[in-house]
PDB file of C-alpha atoms in Angstrom:
ATOM      1  CA  MET A   1      85.822  43.865-176.544  1.00  0.00           C
ATOM      2  CA  SER A   2      88.793  46.223-176.583  1.00  0.00           C
ATOM      3  CA  PRO A   3      92.161  44.668-176.963  1.00  0.00           C
ATOM      4  CA  TRP A   4      93.258  46.697-173.914  1.00  0.00           C
ATOM      5  CA  ALA A   5      90.729  44.908-171.716  1.00  0.00           C
ATOM      6  CA  VAL A   6      91.925  42.204-169.298  1.00  0.00           C
ATOM      7  CA  THR A   7      90.787  38.664-169.685  1.00  0.00           C
ATOM      8  CA  SER A   8      91.049  35.772-167.100  1.00  0.00           C
ATOM      9  CA  PRO A   9      91.134  32.173-167.897  1.00  0.00           C
ATOM     10  CA  CYS A  10      89.006  31.361-164.762  1.00  0.00           C
ATOM     11  CA  THR A  11      85.496  30.473-165.433  1.00  0.00           C
ATOM     12  CA  PRO A  12      82.510  29.890-163.132  1.00  0.00           C
ATOM     13  CA  SER A  13      83.558  26.139-162.898  1.00  0.00           C
ATOM     14  CA  CYS A  14      86.532  27.319-160.693  1.00  0.00           C
ATOM     15  CA  ALA A  15      84.099  28.349-158.099  1.00  0.00           C
ATOM     16  CA  ALA A  16      83.282  25.422-155.788  1.00  0.00           C
ATOM     17  CA  HIS A  17      82.268  24.589-152.287  1.00  0.00           C
ATOM     18  CA  ALA A  18      85.063  23.186-150.135  1.00  0.00           C
ATOM     19  CA  VAL A  19      82.608  21.742-147.480  1.00  0.00           C
ATOM     20  CA  PRO A  20      78.928  20.673-147.544  1.00  0.00           C
ATOM     21  CA  GLN A  21      76.417  23.290-148.313  1.00  0.00           C
ATOM     22  CA  LEU A  22      73.815  24.843-146.001  1.00  0.00           C
ATOM     23  CA  THR A  23      70.264  23.413-146.090  1.00  0.00           C
ATOM     24  CA  GLY A  24      67.488  25.293-147.750  1.00  0.00           C
ATOM     25  CA  ALA A  25      66.110  26.561-144.407  1.00  0.00           C
ATOM     26  CA  GLU A  26      69.542  27.955-143.522  1.00  0.00           C
ATOM     27  CA  ARG A  27      69.857  29.734-146.877  1.00  0.00           C
ATOM     28  CA  ALA A  28      66.396  31.201-146.291  1.00  0.00           C
ATOM     29  CA  ARG A  29      67.404  32.723-142.999  1.00  0.00           C
ATOM     30  CA  ARG A  30      70.539  34.322-144.623  1.00  0.00           C
ATOM     31  CA  TYR A  31      68.426  35.723-147.490  1.00  0.00           C
ATOM     32  CA  ALA A  32      66.084  37.291-144.930  1.00  0.00           C
ATOM     33  CA  ALA A  33      68.937  38.718-143.000  1.00  0.00           C
ATOM     34  CA  LEU A  34      70.484  39.977-146.098  1.00  0.00           C
ATOM     35  CA  ALA A  35      67.409  41.810-147.212  1.00  0.00           C
ATOM     36  CA  GLY A  36      67.202  43.507-143.851  1.00  0.00           C
ATOM     37  CA  ALA A  37      70.866  44.650-144.056  1.00  0.00           C
ATOM     38  CA  LEU A  38      70.540  46.063-147.508  1.00  0.00           C
ATOM     39  CA  ALA A  39      67.224  47.843-146.632  1.00  0.00           C
ATOM     40  CA  ARG A  40      68.983  49.489-143.769  1.00  0.00           C
ATOM     41  CA  GLY A  41      71.785  50.576-146.116  1.00  0.00           C
ATOM     42  CA  MET A  42      69.327  51.894-148.673  1.00  0.00           C
ATOM     43  CA  ALA A  43      67.500  53.763-145.867  1.00  0.00           C
ATOM     44  CA  ALA A  44      70.799  55.463-144.892  1.00  0.00           C
ATOM     45  CA  GLY A  45      70.674  57.563-148.006  1.00  0.00           C
ATOM     46  CA  PRO A  46      73.497  60.138-148.430  1.00  0.00           C
ATOM     47  CA  ARG A  47      74.667  59.195-144.977  1.00  0.00           C
ATOM     48  CA  LEU A  48      76.050  56.000-146.388  1.00  0.00           C
ATOM     49  CA  ALA A  49      79.092  57.927-147.518  1.00  0.00           C
ATOM     50  CA  ASP A  50      79.878  58.723-143.962  1.00  0.00           C
ATOM     51  CA  GLN A  51      82.729  56.480-142.922  1.00  0.00           C
ATOM     52  CA  GLN A  52      81.157  55.221-139.674  1.00  0.00           C
ATOM     53  CA  VAL A  53      77.888  54.472-141.320  1.00  0.00           C
ATOM     54  CA  MET A  54      79.569  52.861-144.290  1.00  0.00           C
ATOM     55  CA  ARG A  55      81.669  50.592-141.998  1.00  0.00           C
ATOM     56  CA  ALA A  56      78.576  49.601-139.928  1.00  0.00           C
ATOM     57  CA  ARG A  57      76.466  48.699-142.997  1.00  0.00           C
ATOM     58  CA  ALA A  58      79.294  46.638-144.599  1.00  0.00           C
ATOM     59  CA  ARG A  59      79.739  44.740-141.437  1.00  0.00           C
ATOM     60  CA  ALA A  60      76.101  44.151-141.378  1.00  0.00           C
ATOM     61  CA  VAL A  61      76.107  42.596-144.805  1.00  0.00           C
ATOM     62  CA  ILE A  62      79.061  40.463-143.893  1.00  0.00           C
ATOM     63  CA  ARG A  63      77.062  39.066-140.776  1.00  0.00           C
ATOM     64  CA  ALA A  64      73.879  38.632-142.798  1.00  0.00           C
ATOM     65  CA  LEU A  65      75.835  36.437-145.279  1.00  0.00           C
ATOM     66  CA  GLY A  66      77.198  34.300-142.448  1.00  0.00           C
ATOM     67  CA  LEU A  67      80.871  35.244-143.157  1.00  0.00           C
ATOM     68  CA  ARG A  68      83.634  35.574-140.603  1.00  0.00           C
ATOM     69  CA  LEU A  69      85.864  38.625-141.043  1.00  0.00           C
ATOM     70  CA  GLU A  70      89.565  38.476-140.092  1.00  0.00           C
ATOM     71  CA  SER A  71      91.744  41.427-140.466  1.00  0.00           C
ATOM     72  CA  SER A  72      95.483  41.880-139.695  1.00  0.00           C
ATOM     73  CA  THR A  73      94.889  45.603-138.833  1.00  0.00           C
ATOM     74  CA  PRO A  74      92.056  47.831-137.827  1.00  0.00           C
ATOM     75  CA  SER A  75      93.095  50.479-140.534  1.00  0.00           C
ATOM     76  CA  LEU A  76      94.344  50.149-143.960  1.00  0.00           C
ATOM     77  CA  SER A  77      95.186  53.953-144.649  1.00  0.00           C
ATOM     78  CA  VAL A  78      98.502  55.325-143.684  1.00  0.00           C
ATOM     79  CA  PRO A  79      98.376  58.001-141.016  1.00  0.00           C
ATOM     80  CA  ARG A  80      98.624  61.402-142.572  1.00  0.00           C
ATOM     81  CA  GLY A  81      99.538  64.789-141.226  1.00  0.00           C
ATOM     82  CA  PRO A  82      97.334  67.932-141.886  1.00  0.00           C
ATOM     83  CA  GLY A  83      96.803  68.443-145.588  1.00  0.00           C
ATOM     84  CA  GLY A  84      98.482  65.057-146.418  1.00  0.00           C
ATOM     85  CA  PRO A  85      97.219  62.767-149.119  1.00  0.00           C
ATOM     86  CA  GLY A  86      94.969  59.653-148.724  1.00  0.00           C
ATOM     87  CA  THR A  87      96.255  56.128-149.231  1.00  0.00           C
ATOM     88  CA  LEU A  88      95.856  54.168-152.539  1.00  0.00           C
ATOM     89  CA  ILE A  89      94.742  50.762-151.203  1.00  0.00           C
ATOM     90  CA  VAL A  90      95.383  47.996-153.731  1.00  0.00           C
ATOM     91  CA  ALA A  91      94.139  44.470-153.408  1.00  0.00           C
ATOM     92  CA  ASP A  92      93.800  41.180-155.380  1.00  0.00           C
ATOM     93  CA  HIS A  93      90.350  40.657-156.959  1.00  0.00           C
ATOM     94  CA  ILE A  94      88.439  37.495-156.453  1.00  0.00           C
ATOM     95  CA  SER A  95      84.784  38.399-155.737  1.00  0.00           C
ATOM     96  CA  TRP A  96      82.105  41.102-155.409  1.00  0.00           C
ATOM     97  CA  LEU A  97      82.694  40.468-151.726  1.00  0.00           C
ATOM     98  CA  ASP A  98      86.071  41.983-151.722  1.00  0.00           C
ATOM     99  CA  VAL A  99      84.784  45.445-151.729  1.00  0.00           C
ATOM    100  CA  ILE A 100      82.381  44.807-148.721  1.00  0.00           C
ATOM    101  CA  ALA A 101      85.121  43.086-146.784  1.00  0.00           C
ATOM    102  CA  LEU A 102      87.562  45.954-147.207  1.00  0.00           C
ATOM    103  CA  LEU A 103      84.825  48.671-146.378  1.00  0.00           C
ATOM    104  CA  ALA A 104      84.157  46.627-143.322  1.00  0.00           C
ATOM    105  CA  VAL A 105      87.728  47.105-142.184  1.00  0.00           C
ATOM    106  CA  GLU A 106      88.154  50.757-143.228  1.00  0.00           C
ATOM    107  CA  PRO A 107      85.742  52.884-145.493  1.00  0.00           C
ATOM    108  CA  SER A 108      87.354  54.354-148.484  1.00  0.00           C
ATOM    109  CA  MET A 109      86.257  55.353-152.001  1.00  0.00           C
ATOM    110  CA  PRO A 110      86.027  52.320-154.134  1.00  0.00           C
ATOM    111  CA  LEU A 111      86.883  52.283-157.859  1.00  0.00           C
ATOM    112  CA  ALA A 112      84.480  49.904-159.673  1.00  0.00           C
ATOM    113  CA  LYS A 113      83.781  48.737-163.090  1.00  0.00           C
ATOM    114  CA  ARG A 114      80.970  50.567-164.758  1.00  0.00           C
ATOM    115  CA  GLU A 115      78.715  47.430-164.776  1.00  0.00           C
ATOM    116  CA  VAL A 116      78.673  47.456-160.983  1.00  0.00           C
ATOM    117  CA  GLY A 117      76.542  50.595-160.997  1.00  0.00           C
ATOM    118  CA  GLN A 118      73.772  48.579-163.026  1.00  0.00           C
ATOM    119  CA  TRP A 119      73.466  45.849-160.387  1.00  0.00           C
ATOM    120  CA  PRO A 120      70.232  45.600-158.505  1.00  0.00           C
ATOM    121  CA  VAL A 121      70.490  47.180-154.972  1.00  0.00           C
ATOM    122  CA  PHE A 122      74.149  46.704-154.732  1.00  0.00           C
ATOM    123  CA  GLY A 123      74.704  49.226-157.650  1.00  0.00           C
ATOM    124  CA  ALA A 124      72.514  51.787-155.893  1.00  0.00           C
ATOM    125  CA  LEU A 125      74.406  51.237-152.650  1.00  0.00           C
ATOM    126  CA  ALA A 126      77.715  51.675-154.398  1.00  0.00           C
ATOM    127  CA  ARG A 127      76.571  54.991-155.719  1.00  0.00           C
ATOM    128  CA  LYS A 128      75.386  56.172-152.383  1.00  0.00           C
ATOM    129  CA  ALA A 129      78.741  55.147-150.777  1.00  0.00           C
ATOM    130  CA  GLY A 130      80.546  57.468-153.258  1.00  0.00           C
ATOM    131  CA  ALA A 131      82.075  54.841-155.580  1.00  0.00           C
ATOM    132  CA  GLN A 132      83.623  55.961-158.837  1.00  0.00           C
ATOM    133  CA  PHE A 133      82.904  53.959-161.921  1.00  0.00           C
ATOM    134  CA  ILE A 134      85.233  53.427-164.819  1.00  0.00           C
ATOM    135  CA  ASP A 135      85.075  51.731-168.294  1.00  0.00           C
ATOM    136  CA  ARG A 136      87.630  49.037-168.208  1.00  0.00           C
ATOM    137  CA  ASP A 137      87.566  48.738-171.952  1.00  0.00           C
ATOM    138  CA  GLY A 138      87.974  52.520-172.467  1.00  0.00           C
ATOM    139  CA  LEU A 139      91.423  53.745-173.171  1.00  0.00           C
ATOM    140  CA  ARG A 140      90.415  57.209-174.125  1.00  0.00           C
ATOM    141  CA  THR A 141      88.939  57.934-170.798  1.00  0.00           C
ATOM    142  CA  LEU A 142      91.941  56.623-168.859  1.00  0.00           C
ATOM    143  CA  PRO A 143      93.748  59.973-168.436  1.00  0.00           C
ATOM    144  CA  ARG A 144      90.532  61.552-167.001  1.00  0.00           C
ATOM    145  CA  ASP A 145      90.079  58.683-164.638  1.00  0.00           C
ATOM    146  CA  VAL A 146      93.701  58.811-163.297  1.00  0.00           C
ATOM    147  CA  ALA A 147      93.258  62.729-162.986  1.00  0.00           C
ATOM    148  CA  ARG A 148      90.058  62.093-160.845  1.00  0.00           C
ATOM    149  CA  LEU A 149      91.837  59.498-158.672  1.00  0.00           C
ATOM    150  CA  THR A 150      94.869  61.831-158.198  1.00  0.00           C
ATOM    151  CA  ALA A 151      92.545  64.606-157.036  1.00  0.00           C
ATOM    152  CA  THR A 152      90.671  62.438-154.518  1.00  0.00           C
ATOM    153  CA  LEU A 153      94.056  61.357-153.007  1.00  0.00           C
ATOM    154  CA  ARG A 154      95.374  64.800-152.805  1.00  0.00           C
ATOM    155  CA  GLY A 155      92.070  65.742-151.016  1.00  0.00           C
ATOM    156  CA  GLY A 156      92.959  63.371-148.310  1.00  0.00           C
ATOM    157  CA  ARG A 157      90.544  60.496-149.202  1.00  0.00           C
ATOM    158  CA  SER A 158      91.828  57.007-149.485  1.00  0.00           C
ATOM    159  CA  VAL A 159      90.923  55.087-152.637  1.00  0.00           C
ATOM    160  CA  LEU A 160      90.440  51.275-153.039  1.00  0.00           C
ATOM    161  CA  VAL A 161      91.373  49.732-156.308  1.00  0.00           C
ATOM    162  CA  PHE A 162      91.867  46.141-157.775  1.00  0.00           C
ATOM    163  CA  PRO A 163      94.736  46.697-160.493  1.00  0.00           C
ATOM    164  CA  GLN A 164      94.156  43.086-161.848  1.00  0.00           C
ATOM    165  CA  GLY A 165      91.536  44.548-163.758  1.00  0.00           C
ATOM    166  CA  THR A 166      89.240  41.430-163.512  1.00  0.00           C
ATOM    167  CA  THR A 167      88.519  38.715-160.937  1.00  0.00           C
ATOM    168  CA  TRP A 168      90.556  35.472-160.557  1.00  0.00           C
ATOM    169  CA  CYS A 169      89.869  32.394-158.534  1.00  0.00           C
ATOM    170  CA  THR A 170      92.799  32.979-156.156  1.00  0.00           C
ATOM    171  CA  GLU A 171      94.917  35.981-155.057  1.00  0.00           C
ATOM    172  CA  SER A 172      97.851  34.925-157.176  1.00  0.00           C
ATOM    173  CA  GLY A 173      96.000  35.272-160.453  1.00  0.00           C
ATOM    174  CA  GLY A 174      96.969  37.910-163.030  1.00  0.00           C
ATOM    175  CA  GLY A 175      99.377  40.872-163.215  1.00  0.00           C
ATOM    176  CA  PHE A 176      98.617  44.475-162.160  1.00  0.00           C
ATOM    177  CA  ARG A 177      97.480  47.269-164.405  1.00  0.00           C
ATOM    178  CA  ARG A 178      99.728  50.389-163.683  1.00  0.00           C
ATOM    179  CA  ALA A 179      97.462  53.354-164.413  1.00  0.00           C
ATOM    180  CA  THR A 180      96.107  53.805-160.909  1.00  0.00           C
ATOM    181  CA  PHE A 181      99.700  53.667-159.486  1.00  0.00           C
ATOM    182  CA  GLN A 182     100.329  56.898-161.567  1.00  0.00           C
ATOM    183  CA  ALA A 183      97.549  58.639-159.555  1.00  0.00           C
ATOM    184  CA  ALA A 184      99.522  57.588-156.364  1.00  0.00           C
ATOM    185  CA  ILE A 185     102.776  58.988-157.770  1.00  0.00           C
ATOM    186  CA  ASP A 186     101.127  62.313-158.961  1.00  0.00           C
ATOM    187  CA  ALA A 187      99.467  62.778-155.491  1.00  0.00           C
ATOM    188  CA  GLY A 188     102.501  61.736-153.436  1.00  0.00           C
ATOM    189  CA  ALA A 189     100.252  59.250-151.817  1.00  0.00           C
ATOM    190  CA  PRO A 190     101.473  55.953-150.170  1.00  0.00           C
ATOM    191  CA  VAL A 191     100.410  52.580-151.466  1.00  0.00           C
ATOM    192  CA  ARG A 192      98.832  49.940-149.032  1.00  0.00           C
ATOM    193  CA  PRO A 193      98.915  46.391-150.562  1.00  0.00           C
ATOM    194  CA  VAL A 194      96.250  44.130-149.314  1.00  0.00           C
ATOM    195  CA  THR A 195      95.767  40.362-149.726  1.00  0.00           C
ATOM    196  CA  ILE A 196      92.211  39.174-149.712  1.00  0.00           C
ATOM    197  CA  THR A 197      91.810  35.275-149.023  1.00  0.00           C
ATOM    198  CA  TYR A 198      88.693  33.114-148.737  1.00  0.00           C
ATOM    199  CA  LEU A 199      88.725  29.897-146.543  1.00  0.00           C
ATOM    200  CA  GLN A 200      86.170  27.290-145.349  1.00  0.00           C
ATOM    201  CA  HIS A 201      87.050  25.328-142.297  1.00  0.00           C
ATOM    202  CA  GLY A 202      90.395  26.893-142.424  1.00  0.00           C
ATOM    203  CA  ARG A 203      91.331  25.594-145.896  1.00  0.00           C
ATOM    204  CA  PRO A 204      91.547  27.830-149.164  1.00  0.00           C
ATOM    205  CA  SER A 205      88.184  28.068-150.859  1.00  0.00           C
ATOM    206  CA  THR A 206      87.096  29.299-154.350  1.00  0.00           C
ATOM    207  CA  VAL A 207      83.383  29.494-153.405  1.00  0.00           C
ATOM    208  CA  ALA A 208      83.214  33.228-153.313  1.00  0.00           C
ATOM    209  CA  ALA A 209      84.968  33.686-156.727  1.00  0.00           C
ATOM    210  CA  PHE A 210      82.834  35.674-159.138  1.00  0.00           C
ATOM    211  CA  LEU A 211      84.219  34.686-162.658  1.00  0.00           C
ATOM    212  CA  GLY A 212      83.680  34.952-166.411  1.00  0.00           C
ATOM    213  CA  ASP A 213      80.113  35.640-167.543  1.00  0.00           C
ATOM    214  CA  GLU A 214      78.375  34.249-164.367  1.00  0.00           C
ATOM    215  CA  ASP A 215      75.465  36.457-163.286  1.00  0.00           C
ATOM    216  CA  PHE A 216      75.418  38.119-159.887  1.00  0.00           C
ATOM    217  CA  ALA A 217      72.441  36.205-158.625  1.00  0.00           C
ATOM    218  CA  THR A 218      74.069  32.856-159.280  1.00  0.00           C
ATOM    219  CA  SER A 219      77.216  34.044-157.413  1.00  0.00           C
ATOM    220  CA  LEU A 220      75.059  35.247-154.549  1.00  0.00           C
ATOM    221  CA  HIS A 221      73.265  32.137-154.093  1.00  0.00           C
ATOM    222  CA  ARG A 222      76.494  30.139-153.974  1.00  0.00           C
ATOM    223  CA  VAL A 223      77.896  32.452-151.302  1.00  0.00           C
ATOM    224  CA  ILE A 224      74.581  32.402-149.291  1.00  0.00           C
ATOM    225  CA  GLY A 225      74.861  28.464-149.257  1.00  0.00           C
ATOM    226  CA  ALA A 226      78.513  28.519-148.092  1.00  0.00           C
ATOM    227  CA  ARG A 227      79.210  26.884-144.810  1.00  0.00           C
ATOM    228  CA  ASP A 228      81.973  28.359-142.427  1.00  0.00           C
ATOM    229  CA  LEU A 229      83.233  30.795-144.961  1.00  0.00           C
ATOM    230  CA  THR A 230      86.036  33.378-143.711  1.00  0.00           C
ATOM    231  CA  VAL A 231      87.336  36.224-145.642  1.00  0.00           C
ATOM    232  CA  ARG A 232      90.698  37.284-144.371  1.00  0.00           C
ATOM    233  CA  VAL A 233      92.185  40.756-144.975  1.00  0.00           C
ATOM    234  CA  THR A 234      95.958  40.970-144.744  1.00  0.00           C
ATOM    235  CA  ALA A 235      97.564  44.435-144.964  1.00  0.00           C
ATOM    236  CA  HIS A 236     101.334  44.581-146.036  1.00  0.00           C
ATOM    237  CA  PRO A 237     103.769  47.424-145.266  1.00  0.00           C
ATOM    238  CA  GLU A 238     102.998  50.581-147.185  1.00  0.00           C
ATOM    239  CA  LEU A 239     105.034  51.623-150.278  1.00  0.00           C
ATOM    240  CA  ASP A 240     106.302  55.099-150.732  1.00  0.00           C
ATOM    241  CA  PRO A 241     106.044  56.266-154.309  1.00  0.00           C
ATOM    242  CA  GLY A 242     109.402  58.081-153.784  1.00  0.00           C
ATOM    243  CA  GLU A 243     111.501  57.801-157.132  1.00  0.00           C
ATOM    244  CA  ARG A 244     109.729  54.739-158.367  1.00  0.00           C
ATOM    245  CA  ASP A 245     107.865  54.686-161.677  1.00  0.00           C
ATOM    246  CA  ARG A 246     104.425  53.201-161.964  1.00  0.00           C
ATOM    247  CA  ARG A 247     105.876  49.885-163.324  1.00  0.00           C
ATOM    248  CA  ALA A 248     108.104  49.385-160.293  1.00  0.00           C
ATOM    249  CA  LEU A 249     105.383  50.407-157.870  1.00  0.00           C
ATOM    250  CA  ALA A 250     102.934  48.035-159.394  1.00  0.00           C
ATOM    251  CA  ALA A 251     105.420  45.234-159.407  1.00  0.00           C
ATOM    252  CA  GLU A 252     106.242  45.737-155.699  1.00  0.00           C
ATOM    253  CA  ALA A 253     102.623  45.865-154.742  1.00  0.00           C
ATOM    254  CA  HIS A 254     101.886  42.609-156.725  1.00  0.00           C
ATOM    255  CA  ALA A 255     104.844  40.940-155.110  1.00  0.00           C
ATOM    256  CA  ALA A 256     103.717  41.883-151.673  1.00  0.00           C
ATOM    257  CA  ILE A 257     100.021  40.616-152.360  1.00  0.00           C
ATOM    258  CA  CYS A 258     101.000  37.346-153.970  1.00  0.00           C
ATOM    259  CA  GLY A 259     104.089  36.626-152.042  1.00  0.00           C
ATOM    260  CA  THR A 260     106.647  36.777-154.872  1.00  0.00           C
ATOM    261  CA  ARG A 261     109.641  38.742-155.434  1.00  0.00           C
ATOM    262  CA  PRO A 262     109.074  41.685-158.026  1.00  0.00           C
ATOM    263  CA  PRO A 263     110.847  41.356-161.358  1.00  0.00           C
ATOM    264  CA  VAL A 264     113.919  43.340-162.065  1.00  0.00           C
ATOM    265  CA  HIS A 265     113.626  45.939-164.659  1.00  0.00           C
ATOM    266  CA  VAL A 266     116.793  47.048-166.421  1.00  0.00           C
TER     267      VAL A 266
END
């Protein structure tokens, strides 16, 4: 592993049900509903990159999994004038569900780790949806990745990134990597901080967390069995890159998402 890579102290043992799990029969019904939702997504082919189709298919997966989606806003992107840039949407990272929840609120171009592209079915769907993949351990490819994000934002497309660099069991875990914020500065694009929270019976829950070396199938099975699981998407006021450097912009976004004050840099 590269010394540049982000590591988290969270392990699969951090992920736990906060309330009793579903029965085997209830799980089976959810698996069947999920299979149908994924099949319809695959059948959409290239149309999955269309915003309306992407939103509909993401919401279908949310429903199939038995999740409740709550959002503080119907839109995450900042309204733009003709020829204006898209929005850099930045969020905390807890689960593979994060992307689906955010796309269910507003479709955008997800930036995902390279490994996601290899996942069964979900990887293929991510590629059809237009996701860009990066090597989280690759320092040499970073300038090229930032340049691609800048071009996408300048072209008016909003981009979804998780600057914590890896998953944590709660929204407050880990600091923010700064590279993607440079793309927002270079494109003159606004930054929208977003907090993702998971709850069961209204109480904070770690059941959706996807941590450490846990395999995707195990995480999916735990989510399938989760009772009364809600994913809450909370959008915070946008940040204008203005005269900020990427360090300050990342700190302000982190403070908004985690509910803390940003550090003072002298």
